[in-house]
Amino acid sequence: MAGISMEIAGSSAPTSGSEHLISHALDTYGSKPQLHGIQVGVATYLMSKVQDHRYERITKVLQDTGFFTFAKSAGMTIADFDMAIDRAPEMKPMRCTYLHQAEYRDRAHHILHEDPILQDILL
């Protein structure tokens, strides 16, 4: 479905939301960039909580597959994710995602610092 969506749009926009912009910011400015899938997986969990959309299902899949355990071993930091949340809109300034709005960046920072799973997997 993602490939079909990209073909219709003529770009990767349908598959490149806030979670991908966080990953691109981590790649560009992070102290220790990781594999795209690991960064996007953590950011997907975060943004599902920000958007209050399907986070229970996403949490279950990421727990059941061992993703969170693996992500914890990557050594990613809360500081880098804080930075990436703020810099994400710069990655694609002409696109509009949740992180292009200050209220959702604030919510993302709050969740990043309060969520027990993120507190466990990020240094």
PDB file of C-alpha atoms in Angstrom:
ATOM      1  CA  MET A   1       0.000   0.000   0.000  1.00  0.00           C
ATOM      2  CA  ALA A   2       2.840   2.392   0.772  1.00  0.00           C
ATOM      3  CA  GLY A   3       4.301   1.943  -2.703  1.00  0.00           C
ATOM      4  CA  ILE A   4       0.925   2.536  -4.329  1.00  0.00           C
ATOM      5  CA  SER A   5       0.399   5.663  -2.228  1.00  0.00           C
ATOM      6  CA  MET A   6       3.811   7.000  -3.238  1.00  0.00           C
ATOM      7  CA  GLU A   7       3.105   6.277  -6.911  1.00  0.00           C
ATOM      8  CA  ILE A   8      -0.206   8.142  -6.777  1.00  0.00           C
ATOM      9  CA  ALA A   9       1.360  11.118  -4.969  1.00  0.00           C
ATOM     10  CA  GLY A  10       4.454  11.136  -7.143  1.00  0.00           C
ATOM     11  CA  SER A  11       6.635  11.369  -4.030  1.00  0.00           C
ATOM     12  CA  SER A  12       7.404   9.674  -0.719  1.00  0.00           C
ATOM     13  CA  ALA A  13       5.111  12.076   1.173  1.00  0.00           C
ATOM     14  CA  PRO A  14       2.480   9.433   2.082  1.00  0.00           C
ATOM     15  CA  THR A  15       5.113   7.341   3.863  1.00  0.00           C
ATOM     16  CA  SER A  16       7.166  10.127   5.379  1.00  0.00           C
ATOM     17  CA  GLY A  17       5.442  11.614   8.384  1.00  0.00           C
ATOM     18  CA  SER A  18       6.723  12.951  11.678  1.00  0.00           C
ATOM     19  CA  GLU A  19       8.425   9.676  12.583  1.00  0.00           C
ATOM     20  CA  HIS A  20      10.566   9.825   9.459  1.00  0.00           C
ATOM     21  CA  LEU A  21      11.390  13.481   9.982  1.00  0.00           C
ATOM     22  CA  ILE A  22      12.621  12.628  13.483  1.00  0.00           C
ATOM     23  CA  SER A  23      14.829   9.933  11.966  1.00  0.00           C
ATOM     24  CA  HIS A  24      16.203  12.337   9.343  1.00  0.00           C
ATOM     25  CA  ALA A  25      16.980  14.878  12.091  1.00  0.00           C
ATOM     26  CA  LEU A  26      18.757  12.152  14.079  1.00  0.00           C
ATOM     27  CA  ASP A  27      20.758  11.237  10.953  1.00  0.00           C
ATOM     28  CA  THR A  28      21.714  14.861  10.322  1.00  0.00           C
ATOM     29  CA  TYR A  29      22.279  16.217  13.817  1.00  0.00           C
ATOM     30  CA  GLY A  30      22.302  13.274  16.244  1.00  0.00           C
ATOM     31  CA  SER A  31      25.345  12.298  18.251  1.00  0.00           C
ATOM     32  CA  LYS A  32      25.078   8.620  17.277  1.00  0.00           C
ATOM     33  CA  PRO A  33      22.726   7.931  14.343  1.00  0.00           C
ATOM     34  CA  GLN A  34      21.317   4.420  14.176  1.00  0.00           C
ATOM     35  CA  LEU A  35      19.659   2.350  11.468  1.00  0.00           C
ATOM     36  CA  HIS A  36      16.663   4.104   9.944  1.00  0.00           C
ATOM     37  CA  GLY A  37      14.244   1.370  11.040  1.00  0.00           C
ATOM     38  CA  ILE A  38      15.270   1.574  14.693  1.00  0.00           C
ATOM     39  CA  GLN A  39      14.934   5.350  14.778  1.00  0.00           C
ATOM     40  CA  VAL A  40      11.608   5.291  12.918  1.00  0.00           C
ATOM     41  CA  GLY A  41      10.295   2.510  15.169  1.00  0.00           C
ATOM     42  CA  VAL A  42      10.953   4.506  18.332  1.00  0.00           C
ATOM     43  CA  ALA A  43       9.597   7.658  16.700  1.00  0.00           C
ATOM     44  CA  THR A  44       6.489   5.773  15.507  1.00  0.00           C
ATOM     45  CA  TYR A  45       5.773   4.723  19.080  1.00  0.00           C
ATOM     46  CA  LEU A  46       6.309   8.305  20.287  1.00  0.00           C
ATOM     47  CA  MET A  47       4.145   9.856  17.589  1.00  0.00           C
ATOM     48  CA  SER A  48       1.352   7.319  18.084  1.00  0.00           C
ATOM     49  CA  LYS A  49       1.166   8.575  21.661  1.00  0.00           C
ATOM     50  CA  VAL A  50       1.357  12.228  20.559  1.00  0.00           C
ATOM     51  CA  GLN A  51      -1.481  11.670  18.099  1.00  0.00           C
ATOM     52  CA  ASP A  52      -3.379   9.395  20.513  1.00  0.00           C
ATOM     53  CA  HIS A  53      -3.836   6.987  17.623  1.00  0.00           C
ATOM     54  CA  ARG A  54      -3.438   3.196  17.791  1.00  0.00           C
ATOM     55  CA  TYR A  55      -0.655   3.395  20.356  1.00  0.00           C
ATOM     56  CA  GLU A  56      -1.944   0.301  22.188  1.00  0.00           C
ATOM     57  CA  ARG A  57      -1.624  -1.777  19.021  1.00  0.00           C
ATOM     58  CA  ILE A  58       1.770  -0.306  18.144  1.00  0.00           C
ATOM     59  CA  THR A  59       3.001  -0.927  21.693  1.00  0.00           C
ATOM     60  CA  LYS A  60       1.887  -4.556  21.559  1.00  0.00           C
ATOM     61  CA  VAL A  61       3.587  -5.215  18.222  1.00  0.00           C
ATOM     62  CA  LEU A  62       6.831  -3.553  19.314  1.00  0.00           C
ATOM     63  CA  GLN A  63       6.822  -5.440  22.630  1.00  0.00           C
ATOM     64  CA  ASP A  64       5.851  -8.811  21.144  1.00  0.00           C
ATOM     65  CA  THR A  65       8.536  -8.651  18.455  1.00  0.00           C
ATOM     66  CA  GLY A  66      11.305  -7.684  20.885  1.00  0.00           C
ATOM     67  CA  PHE A  67      11.786  -4.335  19.165  1.00  0.00           C
ATOM     68  CA  PHE A  68      11.968  -2.362  22.400  1.00  0.00           C
ATOM     69  CA  THR A  69      14.625  -4.697  23.817  1.00  0.00           C
ATOM     70  CA  PHE A  70      16.674  -4.352  20.645  1.00  0.00           C
ATOM     71  CA  ALA A  71      16.211  -0.573  20.521  1.00  0.00           C
ATOM     72  CA  LYS A  72      17.432  -0.314  24.108  1.00  0.00           C
ATOM     73  CA  SER A  73      20.737  -1.889  23.066  1.00  0.00           C
ATOM     74  CA  ALA A  74      21.321   0.818  20.427  1.00  0.00           C
ATOM     75  CA  GLY A  75      22.282   3.472  22.975  1.00  0.00           C
ATOM     76  CA  MET A  76      19.990   6.199  21.654  1.00  0.00           C
ATOM     77  CA  THR A  77      19.520   9.185  23.956  1.00  0.00           C
ATOM     78  CA  ILE A  78      16.625  11.293  25.143  1.00  0.00           C
ATOM     79  CA  ALA A  79      18.735  14.366  24.385  1.00  0.00           C
ATOM     80  CA  ASP A  80      19.047  13.383  20.733  1.00  0.00           C
ATOM     81  CA  PHE A  81      15.302  12.743  20.482  1.00  0.00           C
ATOM     82  CA  ASP A  82      14.604  16.119  22.128  1.00  0.00           C
ATOM     83  CA  MET A  83      16.773  17.757  19.512  1.00  0.00           C
ATOM     84  CA  ALA A  84      15.220  15.737  16.686  1.00  0.00           C
ATOM     85  CA  ILE A  85      11.679  16.680  17.708  1.00  0.00           C
ATOM     86  CA  ASP A  86      12.609  20.357  17.459  1.00  0.00           C
ATOM     87  CA  ARG A  87      14.564  20.021  14.213  1.00  0.00           C
ATOM     88  CA  ALA A  88      12.149  17.647  12.458  1.00  0.00           C
ATOM     89  CA  PRO A  89      10.187  20.446  10.722  1.00  0.00           C
ATOM     90  CA  GLU A  90      13.433  21.691   9.144  1.00  0.00           C
ATOM     91  CA  MET A  91      13.892  18.359   7.370  1.00  0.00           C
ATOM     92  CA  LYS A  92      10.936  18.989   5.048  1.00  0.00           C
ATOM     93  CA  PRO A  93       9.749  22.546   5.683  1.00  0.00           C
ATOM     94  CA  MET A  94       7.180  22.495   2.875  1.00  0.00           C
ATOM     95  CA  ARG A  95       5.438  19.455   4.363  1.00  0.00           C
ATOM     96  CA  CYS A  96       2.952  19.706   7.210  1.00  0.00           C
ATOM     97  CA  THR A  97       3.133  17.058   9.924  1.00  0.00           C
ATOM     98  CA  TYR A  98       2.137  17.106  13.567  1.00  0.00           C
ATOM     99  CA  LEU A  99       5.651  18.253  14.455  1.00  0.00           C
ATOM    100  CA  HIS A 100       5.295  21.357  12.328  1.00  0.00           C
ATOM    101  CA  GLN A 101       2.972  22.648  15.078  1.00  0.00           C
ATOM    102  CA  ALA A 102       4.482  23.810  18.361  1.00  0.00           C
ATOM    103  CA  GLU A 103       1.728  22.305  20.533  1.00  0.00           C
ATOM    104  CA  TYR A 104       2.502  18.820  19.223  1.00  0.00           C
ATOM    105  CA  ARG A 105       6.252  19.279  19.607  1.00  0.00           C
ATOM    106  CA  ASP A 106       5.571  20.243  23.231  1.00  0.00           C
ATOM    107  CA  ARG A 107       3.406  17.141  23.659  1.00  0.00           C
ATOM    108  CA  ALA A 108       6.152  14.986  22.108  1.00  0.00           C
ATOM    109  CA  HIS A 109       8.733  16.371  24.545  1.00  0.00           C
ATOM    110  CA  HIS A 110       6.401  15.727  27.470  1.00  0.00           C
ATOM    111  CA  ILE A 111       5.750  12.128  26.412  1.00  0.00           C
ATOM    112  CA  LEU A 112       9.442  11.569  25.715  1.00  0.00           C
ATOM    113  CA  HIS A 113      10.276  12.526  29.296  1.00  0.00           C
ATOM    114  CA  GLU A 114       7.320  10.857  31.016  1.00  0.00           C
ATOM    115  CA  ASP A 115       6.640   7.617  29.124  1.00  0.00           C
ATOM    116  CA  PRO A 116       8.031   4.576  30.997  1.00  0.00           C
ATOM    117  CA  ILE A 117       8.908   2.651  27.823  1.00  0.00           C
ATOM    118  CA  LEU A 118      10.852   5.560  26.342  1.00  0.00           C
ATOM    119  CA  GLN A 119      12.518   6.145  29.713  1.00  0.00           C
ATOM    120  CA  ASP A 120      13.622   2.514  29.657  1.00  0.00           C
ATOM    121  CA  ILE A 121      14.960   2.293  26.090  1.00  0.00           C
ATOM    122  CA  LEU A 122      16.598   5.719  25.764  1.00  0.00           C
ATOM    123  CA  LEU A 123      19.613   6.874  27.771  1.00  0.00           C
TER     124      LEU A 123
END
